[in-house]
Short mmCIF file of C-alpha atoms and ligand atoms in Angstrom, two decimals:
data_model
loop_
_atom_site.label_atom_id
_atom_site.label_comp_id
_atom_site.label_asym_id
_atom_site.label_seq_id
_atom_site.Cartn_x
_atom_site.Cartn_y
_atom_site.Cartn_z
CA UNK A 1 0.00 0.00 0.00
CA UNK A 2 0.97 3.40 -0.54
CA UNK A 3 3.40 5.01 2.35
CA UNK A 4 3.97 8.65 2.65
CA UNK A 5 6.70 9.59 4.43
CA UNK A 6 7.36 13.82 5.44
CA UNK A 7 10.31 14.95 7.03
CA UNK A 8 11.72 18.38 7.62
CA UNK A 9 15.12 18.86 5.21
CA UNK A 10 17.42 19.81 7.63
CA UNK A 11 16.42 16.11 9.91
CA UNK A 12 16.44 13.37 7.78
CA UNK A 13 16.25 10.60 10.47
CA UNK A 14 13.04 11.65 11.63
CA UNK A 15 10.12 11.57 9.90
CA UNK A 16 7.20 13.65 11.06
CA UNK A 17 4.64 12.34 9.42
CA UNK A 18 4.34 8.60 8.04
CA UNK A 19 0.87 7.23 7.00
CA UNK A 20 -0.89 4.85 4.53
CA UNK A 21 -4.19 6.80 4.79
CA UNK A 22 -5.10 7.60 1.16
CA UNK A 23 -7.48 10.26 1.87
CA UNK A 24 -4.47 11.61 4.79
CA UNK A 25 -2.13 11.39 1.63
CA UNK A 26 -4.41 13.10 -1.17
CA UNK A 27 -5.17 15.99 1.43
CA UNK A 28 -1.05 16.50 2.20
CA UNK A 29 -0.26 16.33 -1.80
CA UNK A 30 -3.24 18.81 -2.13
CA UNK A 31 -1.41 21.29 -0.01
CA UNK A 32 1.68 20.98 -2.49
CA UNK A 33 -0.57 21.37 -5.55
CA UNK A 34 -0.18 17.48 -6.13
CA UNK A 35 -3.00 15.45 -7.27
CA UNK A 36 -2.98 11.98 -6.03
CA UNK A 37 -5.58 9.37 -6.63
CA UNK A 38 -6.16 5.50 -7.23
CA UNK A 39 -7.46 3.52 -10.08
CA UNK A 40 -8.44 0.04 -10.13
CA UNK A 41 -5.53 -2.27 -10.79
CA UNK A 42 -6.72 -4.68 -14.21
CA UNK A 43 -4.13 -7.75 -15.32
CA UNK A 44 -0.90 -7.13 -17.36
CA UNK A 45 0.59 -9.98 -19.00
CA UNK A 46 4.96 -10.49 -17.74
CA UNK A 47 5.85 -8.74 -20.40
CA UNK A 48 3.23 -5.80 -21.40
CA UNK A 49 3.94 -3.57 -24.39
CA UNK A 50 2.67 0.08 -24.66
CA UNK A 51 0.00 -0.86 -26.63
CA UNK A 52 -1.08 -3.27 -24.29
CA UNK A 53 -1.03 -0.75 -21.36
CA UNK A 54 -2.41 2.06 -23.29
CA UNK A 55 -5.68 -0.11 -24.58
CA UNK A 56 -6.53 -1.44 -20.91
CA UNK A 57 -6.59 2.02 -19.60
CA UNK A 58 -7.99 3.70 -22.28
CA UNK A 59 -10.89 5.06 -20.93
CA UNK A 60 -8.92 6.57 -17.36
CA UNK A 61 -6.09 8.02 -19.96
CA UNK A 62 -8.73 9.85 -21.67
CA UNK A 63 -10.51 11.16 -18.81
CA UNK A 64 -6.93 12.83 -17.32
CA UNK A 65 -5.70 13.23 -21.24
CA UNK A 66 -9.23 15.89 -20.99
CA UNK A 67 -9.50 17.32 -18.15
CA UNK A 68 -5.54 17.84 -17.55
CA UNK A 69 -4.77 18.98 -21.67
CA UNK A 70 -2.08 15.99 -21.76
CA UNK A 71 -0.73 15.41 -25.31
CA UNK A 72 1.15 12.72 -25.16
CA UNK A 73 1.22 9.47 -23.65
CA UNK A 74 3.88 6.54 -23.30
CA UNK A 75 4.53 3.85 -21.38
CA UNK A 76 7.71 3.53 -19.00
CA UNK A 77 8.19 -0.32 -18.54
CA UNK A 78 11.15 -2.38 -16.26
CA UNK A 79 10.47 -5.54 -15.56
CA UNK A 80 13.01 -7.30 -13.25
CA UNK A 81 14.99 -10.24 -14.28
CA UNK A 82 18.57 -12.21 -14.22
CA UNK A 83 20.49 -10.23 -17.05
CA UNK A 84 23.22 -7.97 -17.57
CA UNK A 85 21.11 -5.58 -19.82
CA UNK A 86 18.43 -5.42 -16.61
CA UNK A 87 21.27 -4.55 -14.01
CA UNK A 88 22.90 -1.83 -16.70
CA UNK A 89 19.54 -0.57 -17.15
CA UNK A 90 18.48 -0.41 -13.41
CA UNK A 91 21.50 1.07 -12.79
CA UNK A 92 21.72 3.56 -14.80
CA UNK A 93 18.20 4.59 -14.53
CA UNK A 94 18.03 4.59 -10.91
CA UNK A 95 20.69 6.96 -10.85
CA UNK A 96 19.45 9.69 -13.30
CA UNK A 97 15.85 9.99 -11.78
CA UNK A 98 17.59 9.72 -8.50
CA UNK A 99 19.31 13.36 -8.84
CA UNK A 100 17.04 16.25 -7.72
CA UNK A 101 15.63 18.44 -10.74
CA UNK A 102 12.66 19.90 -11.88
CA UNK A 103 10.64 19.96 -15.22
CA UNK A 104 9.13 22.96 -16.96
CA UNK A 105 5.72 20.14 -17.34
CA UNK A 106 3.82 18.24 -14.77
CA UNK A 107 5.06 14.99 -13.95
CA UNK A 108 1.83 12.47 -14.06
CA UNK A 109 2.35 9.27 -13.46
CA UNK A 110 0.18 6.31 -13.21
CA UNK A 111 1.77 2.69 -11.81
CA UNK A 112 -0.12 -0.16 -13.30
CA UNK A 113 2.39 -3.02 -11.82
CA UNK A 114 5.45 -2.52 -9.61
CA UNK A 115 6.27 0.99 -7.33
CA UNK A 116 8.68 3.68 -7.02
CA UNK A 117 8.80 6.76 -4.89
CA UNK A 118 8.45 10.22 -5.37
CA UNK A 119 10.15 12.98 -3.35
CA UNK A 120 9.27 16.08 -3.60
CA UNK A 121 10.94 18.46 -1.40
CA UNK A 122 8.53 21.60 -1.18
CA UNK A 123 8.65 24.70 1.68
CA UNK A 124 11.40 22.74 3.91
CA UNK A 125 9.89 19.91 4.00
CA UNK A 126 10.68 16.35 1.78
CA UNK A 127 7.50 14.61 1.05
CA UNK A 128 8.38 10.77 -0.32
CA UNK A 129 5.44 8.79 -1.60
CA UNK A 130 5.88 5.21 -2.16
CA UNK A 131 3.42 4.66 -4.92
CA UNK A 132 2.21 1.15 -5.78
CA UNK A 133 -0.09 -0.36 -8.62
CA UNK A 134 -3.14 1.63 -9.12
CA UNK A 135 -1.79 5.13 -7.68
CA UNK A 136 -1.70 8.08 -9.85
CA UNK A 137 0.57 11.16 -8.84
CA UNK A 138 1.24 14.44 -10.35
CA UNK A 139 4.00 16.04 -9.46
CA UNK A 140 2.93 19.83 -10.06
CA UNK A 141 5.31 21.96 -13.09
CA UNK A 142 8.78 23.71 -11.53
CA UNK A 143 8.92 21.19 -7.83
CA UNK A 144 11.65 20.11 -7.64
CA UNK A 145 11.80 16.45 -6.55
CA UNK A 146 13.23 12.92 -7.35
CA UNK A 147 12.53 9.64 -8.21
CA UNK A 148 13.74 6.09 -6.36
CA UNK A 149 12.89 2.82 -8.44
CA UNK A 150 15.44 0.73 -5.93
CA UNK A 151 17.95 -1.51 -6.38
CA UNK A 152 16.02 -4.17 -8.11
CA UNK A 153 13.27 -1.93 -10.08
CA UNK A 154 9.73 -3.25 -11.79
CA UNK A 155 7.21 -1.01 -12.56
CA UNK A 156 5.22 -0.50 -15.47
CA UNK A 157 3.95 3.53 -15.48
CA UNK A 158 2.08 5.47 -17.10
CA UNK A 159 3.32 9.07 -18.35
CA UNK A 160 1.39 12.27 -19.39
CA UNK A 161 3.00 15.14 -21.52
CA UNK A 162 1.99 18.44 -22.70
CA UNK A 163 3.87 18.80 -25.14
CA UNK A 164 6.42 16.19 -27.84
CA UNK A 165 9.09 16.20 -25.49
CA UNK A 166 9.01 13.71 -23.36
CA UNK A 167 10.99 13.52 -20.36
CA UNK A 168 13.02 16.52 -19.60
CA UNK A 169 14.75 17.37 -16.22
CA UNK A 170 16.54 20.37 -15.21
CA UNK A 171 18.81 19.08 -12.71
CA UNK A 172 19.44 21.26 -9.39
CA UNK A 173 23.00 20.03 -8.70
CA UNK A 174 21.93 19.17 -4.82
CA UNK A 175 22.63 15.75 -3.29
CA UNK A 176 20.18 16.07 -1.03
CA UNK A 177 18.42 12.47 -2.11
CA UNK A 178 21.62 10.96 -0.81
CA UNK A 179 20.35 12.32 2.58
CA UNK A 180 16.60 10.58 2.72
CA UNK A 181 16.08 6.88 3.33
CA UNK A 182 15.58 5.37 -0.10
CA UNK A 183 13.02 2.65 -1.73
CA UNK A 184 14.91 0.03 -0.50
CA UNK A 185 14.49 1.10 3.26
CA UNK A 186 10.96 2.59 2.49
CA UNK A 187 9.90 -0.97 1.27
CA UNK A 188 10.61 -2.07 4.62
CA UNK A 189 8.76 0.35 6.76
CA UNK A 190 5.89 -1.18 8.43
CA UNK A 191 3.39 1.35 9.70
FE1 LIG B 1 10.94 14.15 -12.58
#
């Protein structure tokens, strides 16, 4: 289930807020402009393709492709296994969503298998939520935050653009994510 996790940026070893309470959640995001919400979670096959993603949740991508203006639409997919082009790809990817930036877009995301978490690190305060299959999180235009998939990463998300771009991050140069327990020790948290 989904964990959020606050803590102030200068203490990093306590948080000050933890909860799975979706409605506690939605209500915190809302005060940071973020929209969080749930869908209902339908079967992927091991391996899904875009098309395969895109077609089940058809009708919830149009409904946020309407009411949000979102362009374009793809399909972010890592699916764990035991090969050298999954532990170069892991690796590599952890580490570039895992520096702090910003985008000039929102950042929606929908997870319809696996999790990751999303810090964003608004008015003092570092807000990590450990999304899971079925969440959907925007991360609002110009936060700056970052993005844990873990040491062994599967997920299979969703992504919204407003314009052809894709994925563009302008990087803050801070280490602060080095600082803030990470998926791996957020997957363990039992509250
Ligand atoms: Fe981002």
């Amino acid at each position: 289930m989904t964990l959020l996790t606050v803590w102030s940026t200068t203490d990093p070893s306590t948080p000050e807020i933890q909860t799975r309470d979706a409605d506690t959640i939605r209500d915190i995001l809302a005060g940071l402009g973020a929209r969080f919400s749930r869908w209902e979670v339908k079967p992927l096959s091991d391996h899904p393709t875009q098309d395969e993603v895109l077609s089940l949740y058809a009708d919830e991508i149009a409904a946020v492709n309407a009411e949000q203006g979102y362009s374009l639409v793809d399909v972010l997919t890592i699916i764990r296994e035991d090969t050298d082009e999954y532990r170069e790809t892991a690796a590599t990817g952890r580490q570039k969503f895992l520096n702090e930036h910003q985008h000039d877009d929102d950042e929606d995301r929908f997870f319809a298998h696996g999790s990751g978490v999303f810090y964003l690190n608004v008015d003092g305060k570092v807000h990590a939520v450990f999304c899971e299959a079925g969440d959907v999180i925007s991360v609002p235009a110009n936060t700056t935050h970052w993005f844990d998939m873990g040491t062994s990463p599967e997920y299979v998300s969703v992504r919204f653009f407003h314009d052809d771009d894709g994925w563009v991050g302008n990087f803050t140069g801070s280490d602060v994510s080095s600082s803030f327990a990470t998926y791996d020790e957020l997957a363990n948290v039992s509250v």
